Amino acid sequence: MPYKIISIRIDGELVTAREGETILEAARANGKQVPTLCYLKGLSAVGACRVCMVELAGTDRLFPACTTPIQEGMSIRTASAKLALYRRMAIELLLVERNHTCSACVSNGHCELQSLAQSLGITHVRYAYNNPHLPVDMSHPRFVLDHNRCILCTRCVRACAELEGASVWAVASRSIYSHIVSDLNDEWGNAHNCTGCGKCVQACPTGALAEKGFAVHEMVKQSDAVTRLAAQRAGSSR
Ligand code: FES
C-alpha cells in the first residue's frame, strides 16, 4: 500500500516523512541526531527513559520522539538548551538510582548509558546516590544479571518476547523497587522458558546483562544484530 507523505519541520528544516512514522524515525531518516536509550530499532517503543524528548512548536510540553507520531505541519526541535538540561537530568537520575560503578563494570567503555553521560558532559551528579544493595544473579550457565547496572529500559524484556518468543523477562514491583525478573521470579538459571539465545544480553545497553567469562571493559554488545534480526523477521512476515 502506498504511504502518504506529509511535510514537517525539524530544526527549522522543511522535510517530508511517511505518515505513521514517529518523530524519531522521521528525524533519523533526515539525518538528525536524537539520543535514545530505551529505544532499539526493531523492538516496540515504550518511551521509558525520556532521553529522546523533543520540543514541539505551540506547546511547552516535551514529547518523547520514540513514541510520538508525526503529524502534518508539525514543527519539531531536537536540540536546545532546555532539552540538553532535561536529558542531562534524566541521565543523572538513572546514574544515582543504582550502582553504576563504571570502572568495575564489564561494559565499561561499551555502555550506552556511559556514552550518553559523556556526550552530555556529565562529570558529576547533583542528586544523592541511592546506593541500593542489589543482588547479582549468576545462576545461568552462560549469562549474568547484575541488577546494580540495570536501568529498567526493558529492551531485554522486549527482545525476548518479540524476537525469541520466550517471554522470560518481566518487570516486578514499583518505583525504586522495580526490577527485572525471569520466569515467575525464579533465578535465571531455573527459567524454563529461557532458550539461552542471548538476545536479551545483546539488547541490553549497559552491563546489567552480560556473558560469563568477560572481565571489566570486555563485554561489547551487538545491539545492531538484534535490529537486523528484527528486520529479517519483519521482512519474512510480509
Ligand atoms: S528512547 Fe524515547 S523514551 Fe527512551
Coordinates of C-alpha atoms and ligand atoms in Angstrom, one line a residue:
M1 CA 0.0 0.0 0.0
P2 CA 1.5 3.4 -0.9
Y3 CA 2.5 5.6 2.0
K4 CA 1.0 9.0 2.5
I5 CA 3.8 11.6 2.6
I6 CA 3.4 14.5 4.9
S7 CA 5.5 17.6 5.5
I8 CA 7.0 18.6 8.8
R9 CA 9.8 20.9 10.1
I10 CA 12.7 19.5 12.0
D11 CA 15.0 22.1 13.5
G12 CA 13.6 24.7 11.1
E13 CA 14.2 22.5 8.0
L14 CA 11.2 21.5 5.9
V15 CA 11.3 17.7 5.3
T16 CA 9.0 15.0 4.2
A17 CA 8.1 11.9 6.2
R18 CA 5.8 8.9 5.9
E19 CA 2.5 9.1 7.8
G20 CA 2.6 6.8 10.8
E21 CA 6.3 7.3 11.5
T22 CA 7.4 8.5 14.9
I23 CA 9.3 11.8 15.3
L24 CA 12.4 9.7 16.0
E25 CA 12.1 7.7 12.8
A26 CA 11.4 10.9 10.7
A27 CA 14.3 12.7 12.4
R28 CA 16.8 9.9 11.8
A29 CA 15.6 9.4 8.2
N30 CA 16.5 13.1 7.7
G31 CA 19.9 12.8 9.3
K32 CA 19.0 14.4 12.7
Q33 CA 20.6 13.0 15.9
V34 CA 18.2 12.3 18.7
P35 CA 19.7 10.5 21.7
T36 CA 17.9 7.3 22.8
L37 CA 18.4 4.7 25.5
C38 CA 15.3 2.5 25.9
Y39 CA 14.6 2.6 22.2
L40 CA 16.2 -0.1 20.0
K41 CA 15.3 -0.2 16.3
G42 CA 13.3 -3.4 15.6
L43 CA 11.7 -3.6 19.0
S44 CA 8.5 -1.9 20.1
A45 CA 9.0 1.6 21.5
V46 CA 7.9 2.2 25.1
G47 CA 9.1 5.7 26.0
A48 CA 10.6 4.6 29.3
C49 CA 13.8 6.6 29.6
R50 CA 12.7 10.1 28.4
V51 CA 16.1 10.8 26.9
C52 CA 14.7 11.3 23.4
M53 CA 12.5 14.2 24.5
V54 CA 12.0 16.9 21.8
E55 CA 10.2 20.3 21.7
L56 CA 7.1 20.9 19.6
A57 CA 6.0 24.3 18.4
G58 CA 2.9 25.6 20.1
T59 CA 3.3 23.8 23.4
D60 CA 5.6 24.0 26.4
R61 CA 5.4 20.2 27.0
L62 CA 8.2 18.0 25.9
F63 CA 7.4 14.8 23.9
P64 CA 9.3 11.5 23.6
A65 CA 10.4 11.3 20.0
C66 CA 10.4 7.5 20.0
T67 CA 6.6 7.1 20.7
T68 CA 5.1 10.3 19.3
P69 CA 3.7 10.0 15.8
I70 CA 4.4 12.8 13.4
Q71 CA 1.5 15.0 12.1
E72 CA 1.2 17.2 9.1
G73 CA 2.7 20.7 9.8
M74 CA 4.5 19.7 13.0
S75 CA 7.5 21.8 13.9
I76 CA 10.0 19.8 16.0
R77 CA 13.1 20.9 17.8
T78 CA 15.6 18.2 18.5
A79 CA 18.3 20.3 20.2
S80 CA 18.1 23.3 22.6
A81 CA 19.4 24.4 26.0
K82 CA 16.2 23.2 27.6
L83 CA 16.4 19.8 26.0
A84 CA 20.1 19.4 27.0
L85 CA 19.2 20.3 30.6
Y86 CA 16.3 17.8 30.6
R87 CA 18.3 15.0 29.0
R88 CA 21.1 15.6 31.5
M89 CA 18.7 15.4 34.4
A90 CA 17.2 12.1 33.0
I91 CA 20.7 10.5 32.8
E92 CA 21.8 11.8 36.2
L93 CA 18.7 10.3 37.8
L94 CA 19.5 7.0 36.2
L95 CA 23.1 7.2 37.4
V96 CA 22.1 7.8 41.1
E97 CA 19.3 5.2 41.2
R98 CA 21.6 2.1 41.3
N99 CA 25.3 1.4 41.4
H100 CA 26.9 2.4 38.1
T101 CA 30.5 2.0 39.0
C102 CA 31.9 2.1 35.5
S103 CA 35.5 1.3 36.5
A104 CA 34.4 -2.1 37.8
C105 CA 31.8 -2.8 35.1
V106 CA 32.1 -5.4 32.4
S107 CA 30.7 -2.9 29.9
N108 CA 33.0 0.0 30.8
G109 CA 33.8 1.7 27.5
H110 CA 31.0 0.0 25.6
C111 CA 28.0 1.2 27.6
E112 CA 25.2 3.3 26.1
L113 CA 24.4 5.0 29.4
Q114 CA 28.1 5.9 29.9
S115 CA 28.4 7.2 26.3
L116 CA 25.3 9.4 26.7
A117 CA 26.6 10.7 30.0
Q118 CA 29.9 11.6 28.3
S119 CA 28.2 13.2 25.3
L120 CA 26.1 15.3 27.6
G121 CA 29.2 16.4 29.6
I122 CA 28.1 14.8 32.8
T123 CA 31.2 14.7 35.1
H124 CA 29.2 14.6 38.4
V125 CA 25.6 14.2 39.5
R126 CA 23.6 16.7 41.5
Y127 CA 21.4 14.2 43.3
A128 CA 22.0 11.9 46.3
Y129 CA 23.0 8.4 45.4
N130 CA 20.5 5.7 46.4
N131 CA 23.3 3.1 46.8
P132 CA 20.9 0.1 47.0
H133 CA 22.1 -3.3 47.9
L134 CA 21.1 -5.3 44.9
P135 CA 21.9 -8.9 44.0
V136 CA 23.8 -10.4 41.1
D137 CA 22.2 -13.5 39.6
M138 CA 24.9 -15.9 38.5
S139 CA 22.7 -18.9 38.3
H140 CA 22.6 -19.1 34.5
P141 CA 25.3 -21.3 33.0
R142 CA 26.3 -18.7 30.3
F143 CA 25.0 -15.3 31.4
V144 CA 24.9 -12.9 34.4
L145 CA 22.3 -10.5 35.5
D146 CA 23.7 -7.6 37.7
H147 CA 20.7 -5.6 39.0
N148 CA 23.1 -2.9 40.0
R149 CA 23.7 -1.9 36.4
C150 CA 20.0 -2.2 35.2
I151 CA 18.2 0.9 34.1
L152 CA 14.9 -0.8 33.5
C153 CA 14.8 0.2 29.9
T154 CA 13.1 -3.2 29.2
R155 CA 15.0 -3.8 26.0
C156 CA 15.7 -7.3 27.3
V157 CA 12.0 -7.9 28.0
R158 CA 11.0 -6.8 24.5
A159 CA 13.8 -8.7 22.7
C160 CA 12.9 -11.9 24.5
A161 CA 9.2 -11.6 23.9
E162 CA 9.1 -10.0 20.5
L163 CA 12.1 -11.8 18.8
E164 CA 12.6 -15.0 20.6
G165 CA 9.0 -15.5 21.6
A166 CA 10.1 -16.8 25.0
S167 CA 8.9 -14.0 27.3
V168 CA 11.4 -15.0 30.1
W169 CA 11.7 -11.4 31.4
A170 CA 9.2 -9.0 33.1
V171 CA 9.3 -6.1 35.4
A172 CA 8.2 -6.7 39.0
S173 CA 7.3 -4.3 41.8
R174 CA 7.0 -0.5 41.6
S175 CA 9.0 2.7 41.8
I176 CA 12.6 2.3 43.1
Y177 CA 11.7 -1.3 43.9
S178 CA 11.1 -2.2 40.3
H179 CA 13.4 -4.9 39.0
I180 CA 13.7 -7.3 36.2
V181 CA 12.6 -10.9 37.0
S182 CA 12.9 -14.1 35.0
D183 CA 10.0 -16.5 34.7
L184 CA 7.9 -16.4 37.8
N185 CA 10.6 -14.5 39.8
D186 CA 12.8 -17.5 39.9
E187 CA 16.6 -17.4 39.3
W188 CA 17.6 -17.1 35.7
G189 CA 19.3 -20.5 35.8
N190 CA 15.9 -22.0 36.7
A191 CA 13.9 -20.2 34.0
H192 CA 12.3 -23.0 32.0
N193 CA 11.4 -20.7 29.1
C194 CA 15.0 -19.4 28.6
T195 CA 16.4 -20.8 25.3
G196 CA 19.9 -19.4 26.1
C197 CA 19.8 -17.4 22.8
G198 CA 21.4 -14.3 24.4
K199 CA 19.3 -11.8 22.6
C200 CA 18.5 -10.1 25.9
V201 CA 22.2 -9.8 26.6
Q202 CA 22.9 -8.2 23.2
A203 CA 19.9 -5.8 23.5
C204 CA 21.0 -4.6 27.0
P205 CA 22.6 -1.1 26.8
T206 CA 24.6 -1.4 30.0
G207 CA 26.5 -4.1 31.9
A208 CA 23.3 -5.4 33.5
L209 CA 23.2 -8.5 31.3
A210 CA 26.5 -9.9 30.3
E211 CA 28.1 -13.2 29.2
K212 CA 30.1 -15.0 31.7
G213 CA 33.9 -15.1 31.2
F214 CA 34.2 -11.4 30.3
A215 CA 36.2 -9.1 32.6
V216 CA 35.9 -5.3 33.1
H217 CA 35.7 -3.5 29.8
E218 CA 35.4 -6.7 27.7
M219 CA 31.7 -7.0 27.1
V220 CA 30.9 -5.5 23.7
K221 CA 27.2 -5.7 22.9
Q222 CA 25.9 -6.4 19.4
S223 CA 22.6 -4.5 19.6
D224 CA 22.6 -3.9 15.8
A225 CA 22.4 -7.7 15.4
V226 CA 19.1 -7.6 17.3
T227 CA 17.9 -4.8 14.9
R228 CA 19.0 -6.9 11.9
L229 CA 17.2 -9.9 13.2
A230 CA 14.0 -7.9 13.8
A231 CA 14.2 -6.5 10.2
Q232 CA 14.6 -10.1 8.8
R233 CA 11.6 -11.2 10.8
A234 CA 9.5 -8.3 9.6
G235 CA 10.6 -9.0 6.0
S236 CA 9.7 -12.7 6.2
S237 CA 6.3 -12.0 7.7
R238 CA 5.2 -9.7 4.9
Ligands
FES1 S1 14.3 6.5 23.8 FE1 12.5 7.5 23.8 S2 11.9 7.5 25.9 FE2 13.7 6.2 25.8

